[in-house]
């Protein structure tokens, strides 16, 4: 009888000391879910993608990085336009 190979419960854990070599792998794994980042062998950080982080801790006062800012502002603009169009459509029907 062969044992089935189950997927690992946690993904690979990355070390801060070797982050320069593993940054791309860390980003790919963080897209799948929260990822642990160790410092001197102990878990020091939890790395999450922006979408997961927003769902867990929504905060309009959060500061965004320079690279993320244009995409985030575009998303806010699109959301505002959709909200404006949906509210205008409801007013016209009544």
GROMACS .gro file of C-alpha atoms in nm:
model
   94
    1UNK     CA    1   0.000   0.000   0.000
    2UNK     CA    2   0.147   0.333  -0.109
    3UNK     CA    3   0.104   0.643   0.100
    4UNK     CA    4  -0.050   0.932  -0.085
    5UNK     CA    5   0.163   1.242  -0.109
    6UNK     CA    6  -0.019   1.525   0.061
    7UNK     CA    7   0.068   1.886  -0.016
    8UNK     CA    8   0.270   2.063   0.252
    9UNK     CA    9   0.066   2.252   0.510
   10UNK     CA   10   0.296   2.550   0.485
   11UNK     CA   11   0.503   2.672   0.200
   12UNK     CA   12   0.874   2.722   0.208
   13UNK     CA   13   0.991   2.965   0.473
   14UNK     CA   14   1.234   3.230   0.362
   15UNK     CA   15   1.515   3.393   0.557
   16UNK     CA   16   1.586   3.765   0.564
   17UNK     CA   17   1.956   3.687   0.529
   18UNK     CA   18   1.901   3.520   0.188
   19UNK     CA   19   1.617   3.743   0.068
   20UNK     CA   20   1.829   3.894  -0.208
   21UNK     CA   21   1.838   3.553  -0.376
   22UNK     CA   22   1.480   3.448  -0.300
   23UNK     CA   23   1.280   3.769  -0.347
   24UNK     CA   24   1.103   3.649  -0.663
   25UNK     CA   25   1.016   3.311  -0.509
   26UNK     CA   26   0.886   3.489  -0.199
   27UNK     CA   27   0.662   3.716  -0.407
   28UNK     CA   28   0.520   3.420  -0.601
   29UNK     CA   29   0.449   3.227  -0.282
   30UNK     CA   30   0.291   3.532  -0.115
   31UNK     CA   31   0.044   3.551  -0.405
   32UNK     CA   32  -0.087   3.210  -0.300
   33UNK     CA   33  -0.126   3.305   0.065
   34UNK     CA   34   0.050   3.449   0.370
   35UNK     CA   35   0.418   3.356   0.378
   36UNK     CA   36   0.656   3.352   0.671
   37UNK     CA   37   0.988   3.534   0.666
   38UNK     CA   38   1.248   3.434   0.926
   39UNK     CA   39   1.521   3.643   1.084
   40UNK     CA   40   1.797   3.451   1.266
   41UNK     CA   41   1.589   3.133   1.246
   42UNK     CA   42   1.274   3.279   1.405
   43UNK     CA   43   0.961   3.393   1.225
   44UNK     CA   44   0.981   3.771   1.222
   45UNK     CA   45   0.746   3.879   0.942
   46UNK     CA   46   0.437   3.760   0.759
   47UNK     CA   47   0.439   3.860   0.393
   48UNK     CA   48   0.100   3.904   0.224
   49UNK     CA   49  -0.012   4.042  -0.107
   50UNK     CA   50  -0.199   4.371  -0.112
   51UNK     CA   51  -0.535   4.205  -0.182
   52UNK     CA   52  -0.511   3.969   0.116
   53UNK     CA   53  -0.385   4.249   0.340
   54UNK     CA   54  -0.677   4.475   0.245
   55UNK     CA   55  -0.927   4.201   0.327
   56UNK     CA   56  -0.771   4.133   0.667
   57UNK     CA   57  -0.709   4.493   0.771
   58UNK     CA   58  -0.892   4.755   0.567
   59UNK     CA   59  -0.763   5.100   0.658
   60UNK     CA   60  -0.815   5.410   0.442
   61UNK     CA   61  -0.524   5.585   0.619
   62UNK     CA   62  -0.270   5.326   0.506
   63UNK     CA   63   0.034   5.466   0.329
   64UNK     CA   64   0.107   5.316  -0.011
   65UNK     CA   65   0.444   5.271  -0.172
   66UNK     CA   66   0.539   5.483  -0.470
   67UNK     CA   67   0.520   5.182  -0.703
   68UNK     CA   68   0.173   5.085  -0.580
   69UNK     CA   69   0.024   5.434  -0.583
   70UNK     CA   70  -0.081   5.468  -0.951
   71UNK     CA   71  -0.256   5.129  -0.953
   72UNK     CA   72  -0.429   5.198  -0.622
   73UNK     CA   73  -0.550   5.541  -0.732
   74UNK     CA   74  -0.677   5.393  -1.059
   75UNK     CA   75  -0.870   5.130  -0.861
   76UNK     CA   76  -1.020   5.400  -0.636
   77UNK     CA   77  -1.120   5.605  -0.941
   78UNK     CA   78  -1.286   5.307  -1.111
   79UNK     CA   79  -1.469   5.217  -0.791
   80UNK     CA   80  -1.590   5.577  -0.748
   81UNK     CA   81  -1.711   5.593  -1.107
   82UNK     CA   82  -1.897   5.263  -1.072
   83UNK     CA   83  -2.058   5.380  -0.747
   84UNK     CA   84  -2.160   5.709  -0.910
   85UNK     CA   85  -2.309   5.531  -1.211
   86UNK     CA   86  -2.499   5.281  -0.996
   87UNK     CA   87  -2.642   5.554  -0.772
   88UNK     CA   88  -2.746   5.761  -1.077
   89UNK     CA   89  -2.921   5.460  -1.227
   90UNK     CA   90  -3.120   5.400  -0.909
   91UNK     CA   91  -3.232   5.764  -0.891
   92UNK     CA   92  -3.349   5.759  -1.253
   93UNK     CA   93  -3.562   5.447  -1.195
   94UNK     CA   94  -3.752   5.593  -0.898
   0.00000   0.00000   0.00000
